[in-house]
Amino acid sequence: MNKSILIIDDNLTVCLMLKSWLVKKGFQVETASGANEARQRVKEQPFDLILTDIRMPEADGLSFLSWVRKYDSDIIVIMITGYADVESAVLSMKAGAADYIPKPIEPEHLFNKIEEAFQTQEYKQKRNRFSNDFIKPPGKEYQLLFNQLDQIAEQSEHRLLIGDRGTGKASAVKYIYEKGIHHSRPLIMLDADQLVSNRIGSRQQADSGEGGSLLLEKFNAARGGLFHIRKVDQLDINFQNQLLNILTKQARDENFTQVIMSTEKSRLSLEKTLIPKLFRLIEEGSVTLPTLKGKKQVINYFISYFLHFANHTLDKQIKSIDQVIYQQMYDYAWPGNIQELKNTVIKAALLTDGNHMPACIAPGLFGKDSLKQKSDSAEPILILDLRKENYEKEKILEALKLSKGNKTMAASILNIDRKTLYNKIKLYNVTT
């Protein structure tokens, strides 16, 4: 099943018994004897489900459940109860537990409870699967954009997407993929600065052919699916020639791989950067994504959409927003466009305690450097001065701060899945 489960019980015999049952069913299983050990294990690994005794050393099951919900709300929690704890188990379900199971535990009953919990989560995720996808606001500009994307998807065309930071280029690519390509075929992304982040290393790779092999390796991995090249303007001349060959010499058969390129650069900048033949090929029919500044109707739509998303994910009940905040959102330039607006709404929701978003939180949303600051007292991140790994670490720290440590929300802010987030937290030794 490739699902991971954490069992928490101070009775070692119970832990080992449950572990043996679940391992035989194909689950990956870890155990912990108390809340402190369990917290440490949850920080180290993205568990899919936790089975925890409602009574445990160091903390009761309800307080541990509350911590899990704040730390990673995608983890399913099932409470293990004694006969006298049924009332507490019911309270735990109101607090976010998926279910409870009484002692003594019967194997088949346990398996059924776990299966039901995973099925319920799957249905929930399917209902919410487009929370990070390309959203279609009102207006002729977006109607034209979606018509263009539909055509690209239906005709499996190679295309260039041009858009400022945060306009939704990655989401547009995902839209094209989901509309035009069978789900069994891969979607592979290559960030062009992976090929040129270290100029000396890139030149050595290009001379030896290793750098080129990375481009071809990613393209071959996308065989029959979609290959997305981000920051295409950063490809050097060797990689540009390889890309040109891919775009012009690929056969239109069952293994045809659609290539979508994206950039934040203008057409004029691209013309100066790319070799003429490649520029002419990809510039024709290119699609430009709209910016957000000054578009009141579109901003209203996104505010409503992201507030609904924040309410659902953060378990909030915000129903109204003060007009002062609305006006500041209309007046703001939105250099980060849709992604920055999303992060702002999430931050505002986190700062709101009741069901009305008050004007008093506005100064915390729209400072001099807005969301570019790491904290109220920190200097803005100078992205160009950071290497890729340092930049990623900084963005993870920003997302964790913005989400108050909620891993599910942080992953959403970063547009990655939660397991990728856990891996990057380990890779960069981020303290959580």
Short mmCIF file of C-alpha atoms in Angstrom, two decimals:
data_model
loop_
_atom_site.label_atom_id
_atom_site.label_comp_id
_atom_site.label_asym_id
_atom_site.label_seq_id
_atom_site.Cartn_x
_atom_site.Cartn_y
_atom_site.Cartn_z
CA MET A 1 0.00 0.00 0.00
CA ASN A 2 3.02 2.29 0.57
CA LYS A 3 1.10 4.01 3.38
CA SER A 4 2.96 4.83 6.57
CA ILE A 5 1.40 4.50 10.02
CA LEU A 6 2.60 5.59 13.46
CA ILE A 7 1.33 3.66 16.50
CA ILE A 8 1.44 5.43 19.87
CA ASP A 9 0.89 3.41 23.05
CA ASP A 10 2.89 3.12 26.25
CA ASN A 11 2.17 -0.62 26.26
CA LEU A 12 4.98 -2.17 24.18
CA THR A 13 3.00 -5.39 23.71
CA VAL A 14 0.09 -3.50 22.13
CA CYS A 15 2.47 -1.59 19.85
CA LEU A 16 4.20 -4.74 18.62
CA MET A 17 0.91 -6.60 18.13
CA LEU A 18 -0.62 -3.81 16.05
CA LYS A 19 2.60 -3.38 14.11
CA SER A 20 2.73 -7.08 13.19
CA TRP A 21 -0.86 -6.99 11.94
CA LEU A 22 -0.34 -3.87 9.85
CA VAL A 23 3.02 -4.88 8.40
CA LYS A 24 1.39 -8.06 7.08
CA LYS A 25 -1.14 -5.82 5.31
CA GLY A 26 1.67 -3.98 3.53
CA PHE A 27 1.86 -0.83 5.66
CA GLN A 28 5.11 0.82 6.74
CA VAL A 29 4.84 1.04 10.52
CA GLU A 30 6.69 2.91 13.27
CA THR A 31 5.91 2.96 17.00
CA ALA A 32 6.26 5.45 19.84
CA SER A 33 5.66 5.04 23.57
CA GLY A 34 4.60 8.61 24.32
CA ALA A 35 3.71 12.04 22.98
CA ASN A 36 7.23 13.50 22.97
CA GLU A 37 8.68 10.59 21.02
CA ALA A 38 5.70 10.69 18.67
CA ARG A 39 6.15 14.40 17.94
CA GLN A 40 9.77 13.82 17.04
CA ARG A 41 8.86 10.97 14.68
CA VAL A 42 6.14 13.07 13.00
CA LYS A 43 8.69 15.84 12.42
CA GLU A 44 11.03 13.36 10.76
CA GLN A 45 8.56 11.52 8.52
CA PRO A 46 5.33 12.37 6.66
CA PHE A 47 3.03 9.72 8.16
CA ASP A 48 -0.27 9.06 6.44
CA LEU A 49 -2.07 7.87 9.57
CA ILE A 50 -1.57 7.81 13.34
CA LEU A 51 -3.12 5.30 15.73
CA THR A 52 -2.86 6.75 19.22
CA ASP A 53 -4.09 5.75 22.64
CA ILE A 54 -6.31 8.47 24.06
CA ARG A 55 -4.39 8.10 27.33
CA MET A 56 -0.62 8.36 27.05
CA PRO A 57 2.38 9.58 29.00
CA GLU A 58 3.34 13.28 28.79
CA ALA A 59 0.07 14.37 27.12
CA ASP A 60 -3.50 13.22 26.59
CA GLY A 61 -4.73 12.16 23.18
CA LEU A 62 -6.75 15.34 22.62
CA SER A 63 -3.79 17.69 23.11
CA PHE A 64 -1.63 15.50 20.87
CA LEU A 65 -4.40 15.51 18.23
CA SER A 66 -4.49 19.32 18.42
CA TRP A 67 -0.73 19.45 17.83
CA VAL A 68 -0.94 17.11 14.82
CA ARG A 69 -3.74 19.16 13.27
CA LYS A 70 -1.59 22.28 13.51
CA TYR A 71 1.62 20.57 12.41
CA ASP A 72 0.32 18.58 9.41
CA SER A 73 -3.42 18.56 8.87
CA ASP A 74 -3.18 15.87 6.17
CA ILE A 75 -2.26 13.19 8.72
CA ILE A 76 -5.25 10.98 9.60
CA VAL A 77 -5.64 10.31 13.34
CA ILE A 78 -7.60 7.38 14.77
CA MET A 79 -7.96 7.24 18.56
CA ILE A 80 -7.63 3.99 20.53
CA THR A 81 -9.93 4.03 23.54
CA GLY A 82 -10.82 2.02 26.60
CA TYR A 83 -14.44 1.49 27.55
CA ALA A 84 -14.40 4.47 29.93
CA ASP A 85 -12.97 6.81 27.28
CA VAL A 86 -15.72 6.67 24.68
CA GLU A 87 -16.97 10.15 25.61
CA SER A 88 -13.45 11.53 25.13
CA ALA A 89 -13.20 9.72 21.80
CA VAL A 90 -16.37 11.43 20.58
CA LEU A 91 -14.88 14.77 21.61
CA SER A 92 -11.71 13.90 19.70
CA MET A 93 -13.71 13.33 16.52
CA LYS A 94 -15.25 16.76 16.91
CA ALA A 95 -11.69 18.08 17.26
CA GLY A 96 -10.57 16.47 14.00
CA ALA A 97 -9.91 12.76 14.61
CA ALA A 98 -11.07 10.55 11.75
CA ASP A 99 -12.47 7.81 13.99
CA TYR A 100 -11.92 5.84 17.17
CA ILE A 101 -11.57 2.15 17.91
CA PRO A 102 -12.23 0.56 21.32
CA LYS A 103 -10.07 -1.96 23.16
CA PRO A 104 -9.74 -4.89 22.95
CA ILE A 105 -8.89 -4.38 19.29
CA GLU A 106 -10.02 -6.88 16.70
CA PRO A 107 -7.78 -7.09 13.60
CA GLU A 108 -10.55 -6.96 10.99
CA HIS A 109 -12.26 -4.10 12.78
CA LEU A 110 -8.98 -2.19 12.80
CA PHE A 111 -8.35 -2.83 9.11
CA ASN A 112 -11.88 -1.69 8.22
CA LYS A 113 -11.49 1.52 10.23
CA ILE A 114 -8.19 2.31 8.51
CA GLU A 115 -9.56 1.55 5.05
CA GLU A 116 -12.61 3.76 5.68
CA ALA A 117 -10.39 6.60 6.90
CA PHE A 118 -8.19 6.46 3.80
CA GLN A 119 -11.23 6.28 1.51
CA THR A 120 -12.81 9.29 3.22
CA GLN A 121 -9.59 11.25 2.85
CA GLU A 122 -9.32 10.26 -0.82
CA TYR A 123 -12.86 11.47 -1.54
CA LYS A 124 -12.11 14.71 0.31
CA GLN A 125 -8.92 15.25 -1.67
CA LYS A 126 -10.74 14.62 -4.95
CA ARG A 127 -13.30 17.25 -4.02
CA ASN A 128 -10.53 19.70 -3.21
CA ARG A 129 -7.98 18.62 -5.80
CA PHE A 130 -8.24 21.89 -7.72
CA SER A 131 -7.45 24.14 -4.73
CA ASN A 132 -4.04 24.89 -6.25
CA ASP A 133 -5.00 24.55 -9.89
CA PHE A 134 -5.57 27.20 -12.52
CA ILE A 135 -8.62 29.19 -11.48
CA LYS A 136 -10.87 30.82 -14.04
CA PRO A 137 -11.98 34.28 -12.90
CA PRO A 138 -14.55 36.36 -14.83
CA GLY A 139 -13.67 38.64 -17.71
CA LYS A 140 -12.79 38.49 -21.40
CA GLU A 141 -9.04 38.40 -20.74
CA TYR A 142 -9.21 35.09 -18.88
CA GLN A 143 -11.83 33.72 -21.28
CA LEU A 144 -9.36 34.26 -24.14
CA LEU A 145 -6.55 32.72 -22.09
CA PHE A 146 -8.50 29.54 -21.37
CA ASN A 147 -9.54 29.26 -25.01
CA GLN A 148 -5.84 29.34 -25.93
CA LEU A 149 -4.94 26.74 -23.28
CA ASP A 150 -7.78 24.48 -24.41
CA GLN A 151 -6.48 24.59 -27.97
CA ILE A 152 -2.92 23.80 -26.84
CA ALA A 153 -4.21 20.83 -24.85
CA GLU A 154 -6.53 19.46 -27.53
CA GLN A 155 -3.98 19.73 -30.35
CA SER A 156 -0.93 18.71 -28.26
CA GLU A 157 0.97 21.77 -29.45
CA HIS A 158 4.39 22.89 -28.26
CA ARG A 159 3.98 26.35 -26.77
CA LEU A 160 5.69 29.15 -24.89
CA LEU A 161 3.94 30.70 -21.87
CA ILE A 162 5.00 34.24 -20.98
CA GLY A 163 4.01 35.64 -17.61
CA ASP A 164 5.25 37.76 -14.74
CA ARG A 165 6.08 36.18 -11.40
CA GLY A 166 3.10 34.52 -9.77
CA THR A 167 0.73 34.72 -12.75
CA GLY A 168 0.17 30.97 -12.72
CA LYS A 169 2.48 29.53 -15.37
CA ALA A 170 2.95 26.22 -13.53
CA SER A 171 -0.80 25.94 -12.93
CA ALA A 172 -1.47 26.65 -16.62
CA VAL A 173 0.90 23.83 -17.56
CA LYS A 174 -0.93 21.49 -15.18
CA TYR A 175 -4.24 22.55 -16.73
CA ILE A 176 -2.93 21.70 -20.21
CA TYR A 177 -1.63 18.36 -18.95
CA GLU A 178 -4.83 17.31 -17.19
CA LYS A 179 -7.04 18.36 -20.09
CA GLY A 180 -4.97 16.97 -22.93
CA ILE A 181 -2.88 14.02 -21.71
CA HIS A 182 -3.89 10.68 -20.27
CA HIS A 183 -3.17 10.42 -16.54
CA SER A 184 -0.95 7.38 -17.12
CA ARG A 185 1.52 9.55 -19.05
CA PRO A 186 4.10 11.59 -17.11
CA LEU A 187 4.38 15.31 -16.45
CA ILE A 188 8.08 16.20 -16.07
CA MET A 189 9.42 19.63 -15.16
CA LEU A 190 12.93 20.99 -15.70
CA ASP A 191 14.03 24.27 -14.18
CA ALA A 192 16.53 25.66 -16.70
CA ASP A 193 18.62 27.24 -13.98
CA GLN A 194 19.42 23.70 -12.82
CA LEU A 195 21.57 23.54 -15.94
CA VAL A 196 23.26 26.89 -15.45
CA SER A 197 23.18 27.63 -11.71
CA ASN A 198 26.89 26.95 -11.47
CA ARG A 199 28.45 28.54 -14.53
CA ILE A 200 31.76 26.70 -14.29
CA GLY A 201 30.09 23.36 -13.67
CA SER A 202 27.66 23.99 -16.52
CA ARG A 203 30.49 24.70 -18.95
CA GLN A 204 32.24 21.52 -17.90
CA GLN A 205 29.04 19.53 -18.31
CA ALA A 206 28.34 21.06 -21.70
CA ASP A 207 31.89 20.26 -22.87
CA SER A 208 31.59 16.67 -21.68
CA GLY A 209 28.00 16.24 -22.86
CA GLU A 210 26.75 15.63 -19.33
CA GLY A 211 24.72 18.84 -19.17
CA GLY A 212 23.02 18.01 -22.42
CA SER A 213 22.23 14.55 -21.18
CA LEU A 214 20.26 16.06 -18.29
CA LEU A 215 18.00 17.91 -20.70
CA LEU A 216 17.56 14.79 -22.83
CA GLU A 217 17.16 12.62 -19.75
CA LYS A 218 14.26 14.74 -18.52
CA PHE A 219 12.71 14.80 -22.00
CA ASN A 220 12.96 11.01 -22.28
CA ALA A 221 11.41 10.64 -18.81
CA ALA A 222 8.39 12.58 -20.11
CA ARG A 223 7.98 10.26 -23.09
CA GLY A 224 4.39 10.31 -24.31
CA GLY A 225 3.44 12.96 -21.75
CA LEU A 226 4.31 16.59 -21.18
CA PHE A 227 7.73 18.18 -20.63
CA HIS A 228 7.73 21.61 -18.97
CA ILE A 229 10.89 23.73 -19.23
CA ARG A 230 10.79 26.65 -16.79
CA LYS A 231 12.91 29.79 -17.34
CA VAL A 232 13.68 28.80 -20.92
CA ASP A 233 15.50 32.11 -21.33
CA GLN A 234 18.31 30.75 -19.13
CA LEU A 235 19.29 27.94 -21.49
CA ASP A 236 22.73 28.43 -22.99
CA ILE A 237 23.35 27.98 -26.71
CA ASN A 238 24.14 24.25 -26.46
CA PHE A 239 20.87 23.50 -24.66
CA GLN A 240 18.97 25.79 -27.02
CA ASN A 241 20.19 23.76 -29.99
CA GLN A 242 19.15 20.54 -28.28
CA LEU A 243 15.73 21.99 -27.55
CA LEU A 244 15.39 23.10 -31.16
CA ASN A 245 16.10 19.54 -32.29
CA ILE A 246 13.51 18.18 -29.85
CA LEU A 247 10.85 20.59 -31.11
CA THR A 248 11.48 20.09 -34.83
CA LYS A 249 12.52 16.45 -35.23
CA GLN A 250 10.16 14.59 -32.89
CA ALA A 251 7.82 12.13 -34.61
CA ARG A 252 4.07 12.49 -34.14
CA ASP A 253 3.44 8.97 -32.87
CA GLU A 254 2.03 7.45 -29.67
CA ASN A 255 5.20 8.46 -27.80
CA PHE A 256 4.97 12.11 -28.89
CA THR A 257 5.95 14.36 -25.98
CA GLN A 258 4.38 17.79 -25.74
CA VAL A 259 6.84 20.53 -24.71
CA ILE A 260 5.66 23.63 -22.87
CA MET A 261 8.22 26.34 -22.14
CA SER A 262 7.71 29.25 -19.76
CA THR A 263 9.48 32.49 -18.95
CA GLU A 264 9.09 35.74 -17.03
CA LYS A 265 10.99 37.63 -19.73
CA SER A 266 9.39 39.85 -22.36
CA ARG A 267 9.45 38.94 -26.05
CA LEU A 268 12.08 41.63 -26.63
CA SER A 269 14.34 40.15 -23.94
CA LEU A 270 13.83 36.64 -25.32
CA GLU A 271 14.76 37.75 -28.82
CA LYS A 272 18.08 39.01 -27.45
CA THR A 273 18.69 35.79 -25.48
CA LEU A 274 17.61 32.93 -27.75
CA ILE A 275 19.10 31.83 -31.04
CA PRO A 276 16.98 33.29 -33.90
CA LYS A 277 15.57 30.01 -35.19
CA LEU A 278 14.43 28.88 -31.73
CA PHE A 279 12.98 32.30 -30.91
CA ARG A 280 10.94 32.43 -34.14
CA LEU A 281 9.68 28.90 -33.56
CA ILE A 282 8.47 29.35 -29.99
CA GLU A 283 7.45 33.02 -30.14
CA GLU A 284 4.81 32.34 -32.78
CA GLY A 285 1.58 31.47 -31.01
CA SER A 286 3.01 32.17 -27.56
CA VAL A 287 0.53 32.81 -24.75
CA THR A 288 0.80 35.72 -22.32
CA LEU A 289 -0.74 35.31 -18.86
CA PRO A 290 -2.59 38.33 -17.39
CA THR A 291 -1.24 40.35 -14.49
CA LEU A 292 -3.39 41.24 -11.48
CA LYS A 293 -2.73 44.94 -10.84
CA GLY A 294 -5.80 47.18 -10.98
CA LYS A 295 -8.29 44.42 -11.87
CA LYS A 296 -10.89 44.83 -9.13
CA GLN A 297 -13.34 42.18 -10.36
CA VAL A 298 -10.59 39.57 -10.75
CA ILE A 299 -9.05 40.44 -7.37
CA ASN A 300 -12.48 40.06 -5.73
CA TYR A 301 -12.87 36.63 -7.30
CA PHE A 302 -9.48 35.41 -6.11
CA ILE A 303 -10.01 36.81 -2.60
CA SER A 304 -13.27 34.86 -2.30
CA TYR A 305 -11.69 31.69 -3.69
CA PHE A 306 -8.61 31.76 -1.48
CA LEU A 307 -10.60 32.71 1.62
CA HIS A 308 -12.74 29.61 1.10
CA PHE A 309 -9.56 27.57 0.70
CA ALA A 310 -8.02 29.08 3.87
CA ASN A 311 -11.21 28.51 5.88
CA HIS A 312 -11.25 24.87 4.84
CA THR A 313 -7.56 24.18 5.36
CA LEU A 314 -7.10 26.18 8.58
CA ASP A 315 -10.48 25.24 10.06
CA LYS A 316 -11.58 28.89 10.13
CA GLN A 317 -15.08 30.39 9.80
CA ILE A 318 -14.30 33.80 8.29
CA LYS A 319 -17.38 35.14 6.55
CA SER A 320 -16.59 38.81 5.94
CA ILE A 321 -13.65 41.14 5.27
CA ASP A 322 -13.35 44.75 6.36
CA GLN A 323 -13.62 47.25 3.52
CA VAL A 324 -10.26 48.76 4.49
CA ILE A 325 -8.53 45.48 3.60
CA TYR A 326 -10.47 45.20 0.34
CA GLN A 327 -9.43 48.72 -0.65
CA GLN A 328 -5.77 48.05 0.12
CA MET A 329 -5.93 44.92 -2.00
CA TYR A 330 -7.42 46.90 -4.88
CA ASP A 331 -4.73 49.60 -4.58
CA TYR A 332 -1.76 47.25 -4.15
CA ALA A 333 0.49 46.60 -7.19
CA TRP A 334 0.69 42.81 -6.69
CA PRO A 335 4.21 42.24 -8.09
CA GLY A 336 3.79 38.56 -7.16
CA ASN A 337 0.33 38.42 -8.79
CA ILE A 338 -1.96 35.44 -8.01
CA GLN A 339 0.52 33.59 -5.79
CA GLU A 340 1.18 36.69 -3.69
CA LEU A 341 -2.55 37.36 -3.35
CA LYS A 342 -3.09 33.77 -2.23
CA ASN A 343 -0.36 34.06 0.40
CA THR A 344 -1.78 37.38 1.58
CA VAL A 345 -5.28 35.94 2.05
CA ILE A 346 -3.83 32.95 3.93
CA LYS A 347 -1.77 35.26 6.15
CA ALA A 348 -4.83 37.42 6.80
CA ALA A 349 -6.86 34.33 7.74
CA LEU A 350 -4.15 33.22 10.17
CA LEU A 351 -4.23 36.67 11.80
CA THR A 352 -8.04 36.60 12.15
CA ASP A 353 -9.56 35.11 15.28
CA GLY A 354 -13.28 35.49 14.67
CA ASN A 355 -15.57 35.31 11.65
CA HIS A 356 -14.76 38.86 10.46
CA MET A 357 -11.38 39.91 9.06
CA PRO A 358 -10.72 43.22 10.83
CA ALA A 359 -9.03 46.35 9.50
CA CYS A 360 -6.46 46.27 12.33
CA ILE A 361 -4.53 43.42 10.66
CA ALA A 362 -3.94 45.41 7.46
CA PRO A 363 -0.56 46.88 8.55
CA GLY A 364 0.77 43.35 8.90
CA LEU A 365 -0.29 42.53 5.35
CA PHE A 366 0.89 45.54 3.39
CA GLY A 367 4.19 46.78 4.75
CA LYS A 368 6.84 48.59 2.75
CA ASP A 369 8.15 45.34 1.31
CA SER A 370 4.90 43.44 1.72
CA LEU A 371 5.34 39.66 1.69
CA LYS A 372 8.93 39.91 0.50
CA GLN A 373 10.07 40.26 4.09
CA LYS A 374 11.13 37.20 6.03
CA SER A 375 9.74 38.76 9.21
CA ASP A 376 8.69 42.16 10.56
CA SER A 377 12.32 42.97 11.44
CA ALA A 378 14.21 41.03 8.79
CA GLU A 379 15.77 42.41 5.63
CA PRO A 380 14.14 41.48 2.29
CA ILE A 381 15.48 38.37 0.63
CA LEU A 382 17.85 39.30 -2.19
CA ILE A 383 17.03 36.37 -4.41
CA LEU A 384 19.67 37.10 -7.01
CA ASP A 385 22.38 36.85 -4.35
CA LEU A 386 21.28 33.42 -3.19
CA ARG A 387 22.21 30.09 -4.66
CA LYS A 388 19.31 27.84 -5.54
CA GLU A 389 19.53 25.69 -2.41
CA ASN A 390 19.69 28.74 -0.13
CA TYR A 391 16.78 30.32 -1.98
CA GLU A 392 14.68 27.16 -1.57
CA LYS A 393 15.51 27.01 2.14
CA GLU A 394 14.53 30.65 2.59
CA LYS A 395 11.23 30.12 0.77
CA ILE A 396 10.48 27.06 2.95
CA LEU A 397 11.19 29.09 6.08
CA GLU A 398 8.93 31.88 4.79
CA ALA A 399 6.12 29.43 4.04
CA LEU A 400 6.43 27.76 7.45
CA LYS A 401 6.36 31.16 9.14
CA LEU A 402 3.38 32.27 7.08
CA SER A 403 1.48 29.05 7.84
CA LYS A 404 2.49 29.08 11.53
CA GLY A 405 4.17 25.71 11.06
CA ASN A 406 1.25 23.94 9.35
CA LYS A 407 2.99 21.64 6.85
CA THR A 408 -0.06 21.13 4.67
CA MET A 409 -0.58 24.87 4.28
CA ALA A 410 3.17 25.48 3.78
CA ALA A 411 3.23 22.90 0.99
CA SER A 412 0.23 24.61 -0.60
CA ILE A 413 1.95 28.00 -0.41
CA LEU A 414 5.04 26.52 -2.08
CA ASN A 415 2.96 24.59 -4.65
CA ILE A 416 4.59 21.26 -3.77
CA ASP A 417 3.19 18.12 -2.15
CA ARG A 418 3.71 17.59 1.56
CA LYS A 419 6.11 14.66 1.15
CA THR A 420 8.35 16.79 -1.06
CA LEU A 421 8.23 19.46 1.65
CA TYR A 422 9.31 16.95 4.32
CA ASN A 423 12.19 15.82 2.10
CA LYS A 424 13.35 19.40 1.54
CA ILE A 425 13.08 20.17 5.26
CA LYS A 426 15.43 17.23 5.89
CA LEU A 427 17.71 18.14 2.99
CA TYR A 428 18.20 21.73 4.14
CA ASN A 429 18.11 20.89 7.86
CA VAL A 430 15.23 23.27 8.48
CA THR A 431 14.25 23.42 12.15
CA THR A 432 10.49 23.08 12.62
#
